[in-house]
Amino acid sequence: MGQMIPDLAATSRATTTKIKPNGTSNGINTAGKKCQHDPTFTQKVIAATGPNANPRLAQIFPSLVRHLHDFAREVNLTVGEWSAAVDFLNDCGKMSSDRRNETQLLCDILGLESLVDEITSKQLATSTTQTPSAILGPFYRSDAPFLPNGTSIVQGLSPSVSWYEKALEDSAFLSGKVLSTDGKPIENAVVDVWHTAPNGLYEQQDSDQPEMNFRGRFRTDQQGRYALYALRPVPYPIPDDGPAGRLLGLLDRHPNRPGHIHFIVSAEGHRALTTQLYDSRDRWVDDDAVFAVKDELVVRFEPREGDPGARWELGYDFILGRC
Ligand code: BEZ
Ligand code: FE
């Protein structure tokens, strides 16, 4: 990443000799038709980049332009369609704020956040035994309270809340270790955890929930152990009342994510791990609206005996790579 390109002009010259005139193969588009377009056009746009361009941008922009132009030629994009896409992107921007990121949501339903997460984690991985990462999602809050090991992230549980029975049914004890890739336990690692209420809403989406409900940070003990009470997660629809939801509708797609618990696990000398665990009971595990599920992150909760605080339990060890 961030490779320096000291001589952009040289890069442009080199690229000129490599690419086909209009980004297609010998001027034939994928439909097998001879191209009617100016065969020098794409290269003209690429070559407009100046010698003082940002180096990383200068490296990746030619590829972006080639793919974009190829796409437009391949599908014979019309002005009307392009204009609708511009309006759509503008709508995503207008709907975005510090409480909602519609453009990120668009990337999620395109699978782009998951793909970029995969590319980045593979690039930074120092071992194949590390726990796989998964996307952060838009509902993280960085300032969840630190709680003692063995306590609960469930607040406001009383018979008056609509999801009371479901919360009792799904009460769960989560425990495990945070380990280095050499198998050594990591003391003082931070396990930052969050999930939705049984109504499928994160606390910031739901004015009926207490501040920081279903969120907490736990520190591992000398043996690298963490433990907490939470709930088995439920599926929920990603926000689909904006442009991203409109696109899902046009594509005849559903907005559902399988039930999952989010984690950020961090420790000194190790790369922080952002990930999610998916409950195997969930039907959307094989059909996630944002394509984030990885097999290694699908977990099975087991019945828990003799604990009035939990009907289910899950043991899961997180393995962190070194920096
Ligand atoms: C989430 O897991 O919280 C999430 C991820 C992508 C889009 C919306 C929500
Ligand atoms: Fe989530």
XYZ file of C-alpha atoms and ligand atoms in Angstrom:
333
model
C 0.000 0.000 0.000
C 1.022 3.592 -0.521
C 3.727 2.677 -3.033
C 5.474 5.810 -4.262
C 5.374 6.589 -7.972
C 8.175 9.145 -8.368
C 7.737 9.777 -12.095
C 4.108 9.898 -13.071
C 4.861 10.872 -16.652
C 6.937 7.702 -17.002
C 4.097 5.696 -15.488
C 1.658 7.166 -17.974
C 3.988 6.411 -20.880
C 4.457 2.849 -19.663
C 0.725 2.392 -19.269
C 0.094 3.709 -22.786
C 1.912 0.809 -24.318
C 0.147 -1.774 -22.175
C -3.550 -1.004 -22.436
C -5.720 -1.653 -25.434
C -6.926 1.493 -27.276
C -10.314 1.738 -25.585
C -9.936 -0.632 -22.686
C -11.548 -3.457 -24.585
C -9.853 -6.362 -26.229
C -8.743 -5.249 -29.711
C -11.661 -2.862 -30.018
C -14.240 -5.653 -29.667
C -16.600 -5.234 -26.736
C -17.841 -8.116 -24.598
C -20.992 -8.409 -26.672
C -18.721 -9.296 -29.568
C -19.568 -6.097 -31.465
C -16.970 -3.867 -33.024
C -16.602 -0.709 -30.903
C -17.914 2.537 -32.344
C -16.171 4.690 -29.746
C -13.055 6.846 -29.988
C -10.277 4.299 -29.327
C -7.975 6.916 -27.762
C -10.516 8.452 -25.388
C -9.792 6.483 -22.197
C -6.060 6.987 -22.535
C -6.621 10.729 -23.015
C -8.427 10.899 -19.660
C -5.739 8.854 -17.925
C -2.947 10.976 -19.386
C -4.545 14.190 -18.059
C -3.185 13.396 -14.591
C -0.351 15.785 -13.781
C 3.184 15.067 -12.600
C 2.483 16.319 -9.068
C -0.550 14.130 -8.485
C -0.879 12.296 -5.198
C 1.307 9.186 -5.706
C -1.206 6.557 -4.576
C -3.945 8.215 -6.594
C -1.671 8.374 -9.636
C -1.084 4.650 -9.199
C -4.738 3.600 -8.946
C -6.604 6.236 -10.989
C -5.751 4.782 -14.434
C -7.280 1.484 -13.385
C -10.383 3.195 -12.011
C -10.879 5.134 -15.249
C -10.323 2.046 -17.400
C -12.850 -0.040 -15.442
C -15.372 2.786 -15.359
C -15.108 3.503 -19.073
C -15.177 -0.201 -19.950
C -18.321 -0.562 -17.857
C -20.037 2.345 -19.628
C -19.097 0.956 -23.068
C -19.987 -2.621 -22.148
C -23.528 -1.777 -21.041
C -24.030 1.105 -23.504
C -24.790 3.426 -20.596
C -27.198 6.188 -21.603
C -27.187 9.798 -20.405
C -30.500 9.168 -18.634
C -29.073 6.210 -16.720
C -25.875 8.033 -15.813
C -27.919 11.012 -14.627
C -30.088 8.741 -12.448
C -26.912 7.294 -10.909
C -25.600 10.799 -10.143
C -28.917 11.666 -8.456
C -28.711 8.419 -6.510
C -25.200 9.174 -5.210
C -26.301 12.711 -4.319
C -29.260 11.269 -2.378
C -26.880 8.993 -0.449
C -24.773 12.036 0.477
C -27.789 14.099 1.517
C -29.032 11.325 3.790
C -25.648 10.859 5.476
C -24.810 12.521 8.782
C -22.858 11.667 11.908
C -25.738 9.351 12.854
C -26.169 7.590 9.534
C -23.781 6.797 6.687
C -25.855 5.978 3.624
C -22.858 5.926 1.269
C -21.182 3.302 3.439
C -24.426 1.361 3.437
C -24.369 1.487 -0.372
C -20.832 0.047 -0.290
C -22.078 -2.661 2.084
C -24.836 -3.877 -0.197
C -22.363 -3.839 -3.101
C -20.100 -6.114 -1.021
C -17.371 -3.488 -1.223
C -16.802 -3.019 2.525
C -16.450 -6.801 2.975
C -14.114 -7.095 -0.016
C -11.880 -4.244 1.148
C -11.839 -5.703 4.663
C -10.727 -9.034 3.217
C -8.014 -7.447 1.058
C -6.675 -5.363 3.955
C -6.697 -8.186 6.500
C -4.916 -10.569 4.100
C -2.331 -7.884 3.388
C -1.655 -7.256 7.076
C -1.915 -10.868 8.302
C 1.201 -12.277 9.915
C -0.193 -15.791 10.419
C -2.851 -18.047 8.922
C -4.152 -18.973 12.389
C -5.443 -15.480 13.196
C -9.174 -15.106 13.767
C -10.699 -13.768 10.521
C -11.920 -10.196 10.494
C -15.332 -8.899 9.485
C -16.647 -5.416 8.747
C -17.145 -2.856 11.513
C -20.605 -1.751 10.387
C -22.050 1.693 11.105
C -23.254 1.169 14.682
C -19.985 1.027 16.624
C -19.513 3.437 19.541
C -15.941 3.836 20.700
C -16.730 4.759 24.294
C -18.585 1.720 25.677
C -18.169 1.309 29.449
C -15.446 -0.916 30.884
C -17.181 -3.675 32.860
C -15.748 -6.298 35.234
C -15.222 -9.752 33.734
C -18.253 -11.971 34.268
C -20.828 -9.137 34.292
C -23.663 -8.388 31.875
C -24.037 -5.957 28.971
C -27.833 -6.285 29.195
C -29.495 -3.266 30.805
C -33.084 -2.280 31.390
C -34.419 -5.828 31.420
C -37.853 -5.729 33.046
C -41.259 -7.260 32.266
C -42.322 -3.856 30.926
C -40.068 -4.031 27.860
C -41.566 -5.656 24.778
C -38.572 -7.942 24.292
C -38.426 -9.203 27.904
C -39.434 -12.828 27.201
C -37.139 -13.098 24.193
C -34.231 -11.738 26.259
C -34.789 -14.427 28.897
C -35.063 -17.113 26.226
C -31.829 -15.977 24.555
C -29.768 -15.138 27.672
C -26.225 -16.303 27.047
C -22.860 -16.569 28.750
C -19.874 -15.813 26.485
C -16.355 -16.721 27.494
C -12.985 -17.628 26.090
C -9.432 -16.471 25.776
C -7.507 -13.940 23.781
C -4.395 -15.623 22.410
C -1.357 -14.699 20.392
C -0.680 -16.729 17.221
C 1.959 -18.700 19.173
C -0.862 -19.895 21.474
C 0.156 -17.732 24.446
C -2.656 -16.061 26.388
C -2.678 -12.268 26.290
C -3.287 -10.516 29.604
C -5.023 -7.139 29.639
C -6.409 -7.455 26.121
C -9.604 -5.452 25.593
C -12.705 -7.226 24.279
C -15.110 -4.547 23.034
C -18.506 -6.114 22.303
C -21.868 -4.885 20.998
C -25.108 -6.279 19.596
C -28.755 -5.330 19.112
C -31.680 -5.746 21.466
C -34.061 -8.614 20.645
C -36.104 -6.086 18.645
C -33.202 -5.923 16.158
C -32.281 -2.328 17.046
C -28.982 -0.986 18.343
C -29.418 1.303 21.337
C -28.711 4.486 19.307
C -31.566 3.534 16.943
C -34.046 3.011 19.769
C -34.997 5.768 22.210
C -36.577 3.168 24.552
C -33.200 1.588 25.338
C -30.794 2.898 27.972
C -27.611 4.604 26.762
C -24.918 2.011 25.908
C -27.289 -0.933 26.252
C -25.794 -4.190 24.913
C -22.299 -2.678 24.798
C -19.277 -3.168 27.008
C -15.515 -3.513 27.160
C -13.850 -6.291 29.142
C -10.199 -6.803 30.054
C -8.675 -10.269 29.973
C -7.157 -11.694 33.152
C -3.689 -13.221 33.609
C -4.710 -16.349 31.693
C -6.068 -14.238 28.855
C -9.681 -15.008 29.819
C -12.761 -12.858 29.211
C -16.349 -13.597 30.262
C -19.659 -11.777 30.028
C -23.402 -12.182 29.911
C -25.166 -11.091 26.725
C -27.920 -12.449 24.468
C -27.984 -14.759 21.510
C -28.168 -12.321 18.614
C -31.219 -11.905 16.403
C -31.352 -11.091 12.687
C -32.214 -7.538 11.705
C -32.745 -5.558 8.495
C -30.145 -2.946 7.624
C -31.748 0.504 7.372
C -33.687 0.324 4.107
C -35.719 3.524 4.185
C -33.197 5.458 2.048
C -31.494 5.215 -1.363
C -29.606 2.018 -0.450
C -32.935 0.388 0.442
C -34.398 1.656 -2.829
C -31.556 -0.049 -4.692
C -32.199 -3.292 -2.786
C -35.836 -3.085 -3.897
C -34.886 -2.484 -7.549
C -32.588 -5.506 -7.343
C -35.292 -7.661 -5.728
C -33.036 -8.224 -2.714
C -33.783 -8.487 1.000
C -32.148 -6.257 3.647
C -31.516 -8.902 6.328
C -28.344 -9.595 8.269
C -27.995 -12.846 10.219
C -27.898 -12.500 14.019
C -24.373 -11.521 14.999
C -22.294 -10.113 17.817
C -19.648 -7.509 17.001
C -16.201 -7.502 18.579
C -13.074 -5.406 18.489
C -10.310 -7.261 20.306
C -7.116 -5.317 20.933
C -3.897 -5.847 22.863
C -0.498 -4.239 23.042
C 1.945 -5.508 20.412
C -0.908 -7.040 18.410
C -3.040 -5.919 15.509
C -6.566 -5.032 16.636
C -9.153 -7.479 15.336
C -12.563 -6.236 14.187
C -14.897 -9.152 13.705
C -18.375 -10.621 14.179
C -19.659 -14.000 15.373
C -22.748 -15.410 13.665
C -25.304 -17.650 15.352
C -25.613 -20.896 13.364
C -29.372 -21.077 14.081
C -30.025 -18.146 11.812
C -31.446 -18.677 8.323
C -29.666 -15.584 6.965
C -26.210 -17.002 7.757
C -26.046 -18.181 4.142
C -27.640 -15.063 2.719
C -26.278 -11.936 4.416
C -27.405 -8.650 2.813
C -23.868 -7.249 3.213
C -21.854 -10.423 2.410
C -19.813 -10.350 5.644
C -20.235 -13.951 6.899
C -17.174 -16.237 6.951
C -17.490 -19.921 7.832
C -14.926 -19.695 10.665
C -17.081 -17.043 12.360
C -20.293 -19.097 12.469
C -20.743 -20.413 16.025
C -22.991 -22.849 17.838
C -24.470 -21.832 21.205
C -24.946 -24.739 23.628
C -27.559 -25.051 26.407
C -26.158 -23.889 29.765
C -26.981 -25.836 32.903
C -27.303 -24.530 36.467
C -26.932 -20.821 35.750
C -29.977 -18.625 36.448
C -28.277 -15.850 34.435
C -28.079 -17.708 31.112
C -29.850 -20.408 29.120
C -27.096 -20.629 26.522
C -23.343 -20.509 26.450
C -20.649 -19.940 23.892
C -16.915 -20.486 24.231
C -14.776 -18.667 21.683
C -11.061 -17.859 21.624
C -9.798 -14.883 19.636
C -6.350 -15.204 18.072
C -4.528 -11.949 17.366
C -1.634 -11.448 14.967
C 1.396 -9.450 16.056
C 2.012 -5.940 14.736
C -23.892 -4.099 11.121
O -23.443 -5.212 11.212
O -24.145 -3.500 12.149
C -24.137 -3.518 9.758
C -23.245 -3.775 8.748
C -23.468 -3.227 7.492
C -24.582 -2.438 7.266
C -25.474 -2.205 8.293
C -25.272 -2.756 9.547
Fe -24.482 -5.371 13.339
